[in-house]
Every structure is written in C-alpha cells, then in structure tokens.
Coordinates of C-alpha atoms and ligand atoms in Angstrom, one line a residue:
M23 CA -66.3 -42.3 -1.1
D24 CA -63.7 -44.8 -0.3
M25 CA -63.2 -46.9 2.8
C26 CA -59.6 -47.8 1.9
G27 CA -57.5 -48.2 5.1
W28 CA -60.4 -47.5 7.4
P29 CA -61.8 -48.4 10.0
Q30 CA -58.7 -50.4 10.9
G31 CA -57.1 -47.2 12.1
G32 CA -57.3 -43.5 11.8
W33 CA -57.4 -42.1 8.3
I34 CA -57.1 -38.6 6.8
F35 CA -58.8 -38.1 3.5
V36 CA -58.6 -34.7 1.6
Y37 CA -60.6 -33.5 -1.3
C38 CA -59.0 -30.5 -2.9
G39 CA -59.4 -28.5 -6.1
P40 CA -60.9 -25.3 -7.5
M41 CA -64.4 -23.9 -7.0
Y42 CA -67.2 -25.8 -8.7
S43 CA -65.2 -29.1 -8.7
G44 CA -67.7 -31.0 -6.5
K45 CA -65.8 -31.1 -3.3
T46 CA -68.8 -30.2 -1.1
L47 CA -71.0 -32.7 -3.1
R48 CA -68.5 -35.5 -2.3
L49 CA -68.5 -34.5 1.4
V50 CA -72.3 -34.6 1.5
L51 CA -72.3 -38.0 -0.2
D52 CA -69.6 -39.3 2.3
A53 CA -71.6 -37.9 5.2
A54 CA -74.8 -39.7 4.0
Y55 CA -72.9 -42.9 3.3
Y56 CA -71.1 -43.2 6.7
E57 CA -74.2 -42.1 8.7
H58 CA -77.0 -43.9 7.0
Y59 CA -75.3 -47.0 5.4
A60 CA -72.3 -47.7 7.6
G61 CA -74.1 -46.6 10.8
Y62 CA -71.4 -44.5 12.3
K63 CA -71.8 -41.3 14.3
V64 CA -70.8 -38.5 11.9
Q65 CA -70.1 -34.8 12.7
V66 CA -70.0 -32.3 9.9
F67 CA -68.4 -28.8 10.2
K68 CA -68.1 -25.9 7.8
H69 CA -66.5 -22.5 8.1
G70 CA -68.7 -19.7 9.2
L71 CA -67.6 -17.6 6.2
D72 CA -69.3 -20.1 3.9
A73 CA -72.4 -19.9 6.1
E74 CA -72.7 -16.3 5.1
R75 CA -73.0 -17.4 1.5
Y76 CA -75.3 -20.4 2.1
S77 CA -77.2 -21.7 5.1
I78 CA -75.8 -21.7 8.6
D79 CA -76.8 -25.3 9.4
S80 CA -76.0 -27.4 6.4
L81 CA -73.3 -28.2 3.8
D82 CA -74.8 -27.0 0.5
S83 CA -73.4 -28.4 -2.7
H84 CA -74.0 -26.4 -5.9
T85 CA -76.3 -29.2 -7.0
G86 CA -78.8 -28.5 -4.2
I87 CA -77.9 -31.8 -2.4
K88 CA -77.1 -30.9 1.2
H89 CA -76.4 -32.4 4.7
P90 CA -76.8 -30.9 8.2
A91 CA -73.6 -29.2 9.4
V92 CA -72.3 -26.9 12.2
A93 CA -70.7 -23.6 11.2
V94 CA -67.6 -22.7 13.2
Y95 CA -64.8 -20.1 12.8
D96 CA -61.7 -21.8 14.1
S97 CA -60.3 -25.2 14.9
S98 CA -60.6 -24.9 18.6
Q99 CA -64.4 -24.7 18.2
I100 CA -64.3 -28.0 16.3
R101 CA -62.2 -29.6 19.1
A102 CA -64.6 -28.5 21.7
L103 CA -67.6 -29.9 19.8
I104 CA -66.3 -33.4 19.0
E105 CA -68.3 -36.0 20.9
P106 CA -66.6 -39.2 22.3
E107 CA -68.6 -41.6 20.2
T108 CA -68.0 -39.8 16.9
R109 CA -66.2 -42.0 14.3
V110 CA -66.3 -39.8 11.3
I111 CA -65.5 -36.0 11.2
I112 CA -66.1 -34.0 8.0
I113 CA -64.8 -30.5 7.6
D114 CA -65.5 -28.3 4.6
E115 CA -63.8 -25.1 3.4
A116 CA -60.7 -26.1 5.3
N117 CA -58.8 -23.4 3.4
F118 CA -60.5 -20.7 5.6
F119 CA -59.3 -22.3 8.9
D120 CA -56.3 -21.5 11.1
E121 CA -53.0 -23.3 11.3
G122 CA -54.4 -25.3 14.3
L123 CA -56.6 -27.4 11.9
P124 CA -53.8 -29.7 10.6
V125 CA -52.8 -30.4 14.3
L126 CA -56.4 -31.2 15.2
V127 CA -57.0 -33.4 12.2
R128 CA -53.8 -35.4 12.9
W129 CA -54.9 -35.8 16.6
L130 CA -58.4 -37.0 15.6
A131 CA -56.9 -39.5 13.1
D132 CA -54.4 -40.7 15.8
E133 CA -57.4 -41.5 17.9
G134 CA -58.6 -43.9 15.2
R135 CA -61.2 -41.6 13.6
L136 CA -61.8 -41.0 9.9
V137 CA -61.4 -37.3 9.1
I138 CA -62.6 -36.2 5.7
V139 CA -61.6 -32.6 4.7
G140 CA -62.5 -30.5 1.7
G141 CA -61.0 -27.2 0.6
L142 CA -59.5 -25.0 -2.1
D143 CA -55.9 -26.0 -2.6
M144 CA -55.1 -22.7 -4.3
D145 CA -56.7 -19.3 -3.9
S146 CA -57.6 -17.3 -7.0
F147 CA -54.0 -15.9 -7.2
G148 CA -52.7 -19.4 -7.7
T149 CA -51.2 -19.5 -4.2
P150 CA -51.5 -22.5 -1.8
F151 CA -54.4 -21.6 0.5
G152 CA -54.3 -21.4 4.3
P153 CA -53.6 -24.8 6.1
M154 CA -54.3 -26.8 2.9
P155 CA -50.6 -27.6 2.1
D156 CA -50.1 -29.1 5.6
L157 CA -53.3 -31.1 5.4
L158 CA -52.4 -32.4 2.0
A159 CA -49.0 -33.4 3.3
M160 CA -50.4 -35.2 6.3
A161 CA -53.3 -36.9 4.4
D162 CA -53.4 -40.7 4.0
Q163 CA -55.4 -40.2 0.8
V164 CA -56.0 -37.2 -1.5
V165 CA -58.4 -36.6 -4.4
K166 CA -57.8 -33.6 -6.6
C167 CA -61.2 -32.7 -8.0
H168 CA -61.5 -30.9 -11.4
A169 CA -64.1 -28.5 -12.5
A170 CA -65.2 -27.8 -16.1
C171 CA -63.5 -24.7 -17.3
D172 CA -66.1 -21.9 -17.6
F173 CA -64.3 -20.5 -20.6
C174 CA -63.6 -23.6 -22.8
G175 CA -65.0 -26.7 -21.0
R176 CA -61.7 -28.5 -20.4
P177 CA -60.7 -29.8 -17.0
A178 CA -60.1 -26.9 -14.6
T179 CA -57.7 -26.8 -11.7
Y180 CA -57.8 -23.0 -11.1
T181 CA -60.3 -20.6 -9.5
W182 CA -60.3 -17.5 -11.7
R183 CA -61.4 -14.1 -10.2
R184 CA -63.0 -11.4 -12.2
P185 CA -60.2 -8.8 -12.6
N186 CA -62.3 -5.9 -11.3
A187 CA -63.3 -7.9 -8.1
P188 CA -61.9 -7.0 -4.7
Q189 CA -58.4 -8.4 -4.3
D190 CA -58.6 -9.8 -0.7
Q191 CA -57.5 -13.5 -0.4
V192 CA -60.7 -14.3 1.5
L193 CA -63.6 -13.2 -0.6
V194 CA -66.8 -15.2 -0.6
G195 CA -68.8 -15.2 -3.8
G196 CA -70.3 -17.1 -6.6
K197 CA -70.0 -17.1 -10.4
S198 CA -70.4 -13.3 -10.6
L199 CA -66.9 -13.1 -9.0
F200 CA -65.3 -16.5 -9.5
K201 CA -65.1 -19.0 -12.3
A202 CA -63.4 -22.3 -12.8
A203 CA -60.5 -22.1 -15.3
C204 CA -58.1 -24.5 -17.0
R205 CA -54.4 -23.6 -17.0
T206 CA -54.6 -21.9 -20.3
C207 CA -57.7 -19.8 -19.7
Y208 CA -56.6 -18.9 -16.2
R209 CA -53.6 -17.2 -17.8
T210 CA -55.3 -15.7 -20.8
Q211 CA -58.7 -14.5 -19.6
G212 CA -58.5 -10.9 -18.2
Q213 CA -55.5 -9.7 -16.4
E214 CA -52.7 -12.1 -15.4
K215 CA -52.9 -12.7 -11.7
G216 CA -51.0 -15.9 -11.1
K217 CA -47.9 -15.8 -9.0
I218 CA -47.0 -19.2 -10.4
S219 CA -46.3 -18.7 -14.1
Ligands
ZN7 ZN1 -60.2 -23.2 -20.4

C-alpha cells in the first residue's frame, strides 16, 4: 500500500505478476487500509470467472485473508455500480476483463479517484493478457509482484501450465493446473510453451 500521489488527484495503481505472487493479498490489505484506517468509501470488484473458483462475494487471497467484493463479468457492470461518494475502486483479475476496462479506469482516475488494479500480466503461454498492457501503460504506479518458483524456489515471473492441461487462454484452476515458475524453469519444465523465447 502506498499513498504516493494521492489523494491530491486521481491515481492508477497496478499490481501485476504471475499466479501465487500475492496480488490479491495486496488488494485485500489496500482495501482494509483505505476503508478502515483512511476512512474512505471503497468498492471492490472481482471477475465472475474467479468467483467460480472462490466465493462470489469476497476477494480471497491464497493466505485465507479476504475482503468483501462484488463479482462482475464486464467493465460496463463496474461503471453502473460505482457510487458517487466512492473514493477508492479496487479491481482484481483485470486480465479477464474486456478492452473497456482501461477506458473506465482512466475515467475514474480523471474524476479524482484512486483505482487499484490487480491482474496477471502474462498468461501461461507467456503472452500479455487481455487489457493488462493498456492498464500498465496508463498506470501512475506499477508493482510487479514475484512468486516463489514452485520448481526451484527462486523469484518467479511466469505462470506455468501443466502440459496436459486444456490449452484455452482462460482456464481457471489452482496448483493442480498452474504453478509459478522462474524464467529457467518455465522453459525447461515439461513442454516448451512460451511464445517469447
Ligand atoms: Zn525455477
């Protein structure tokens, strides 16, 4: 959590990185901080796809720490639900959203709000994921989160998919399907899948 540059004006903050890198945990902590300590009205959204994996009404970090959230399927739903007095908007799993999300995020920040976004910067093929490239380009502040490589323990920036898993870009699952991997293990564990080599 970092209040740099805010609340003097709008601010876009993006947490990115692979699975298991603590993005959702950071969003939960930020939500608690701005709501309970700073006293601002906070609205928290997550993508409905993630709600199929966890609960429909909360952001659930892998640590078990959670915060209430509203599950939606596209950016227009978020726009419709924003309340006038809301100062902080938190959006998780941004990678699953449509191309309207960066437009909405910029509009919310232009209105003077703090928008904190979390998402996978790359999918498990090593390709930039959904609207994340635009969000990262527009952000006032970016934190790239690292996981611990599930194969060797070094800092991990990739999400590795079990080679025999379904190959859809959008596939929701846990450690039985996805692991965090460092650059070396991503390339050497199982079949080579990366488009960036
Ligand atoms: Zn490794």
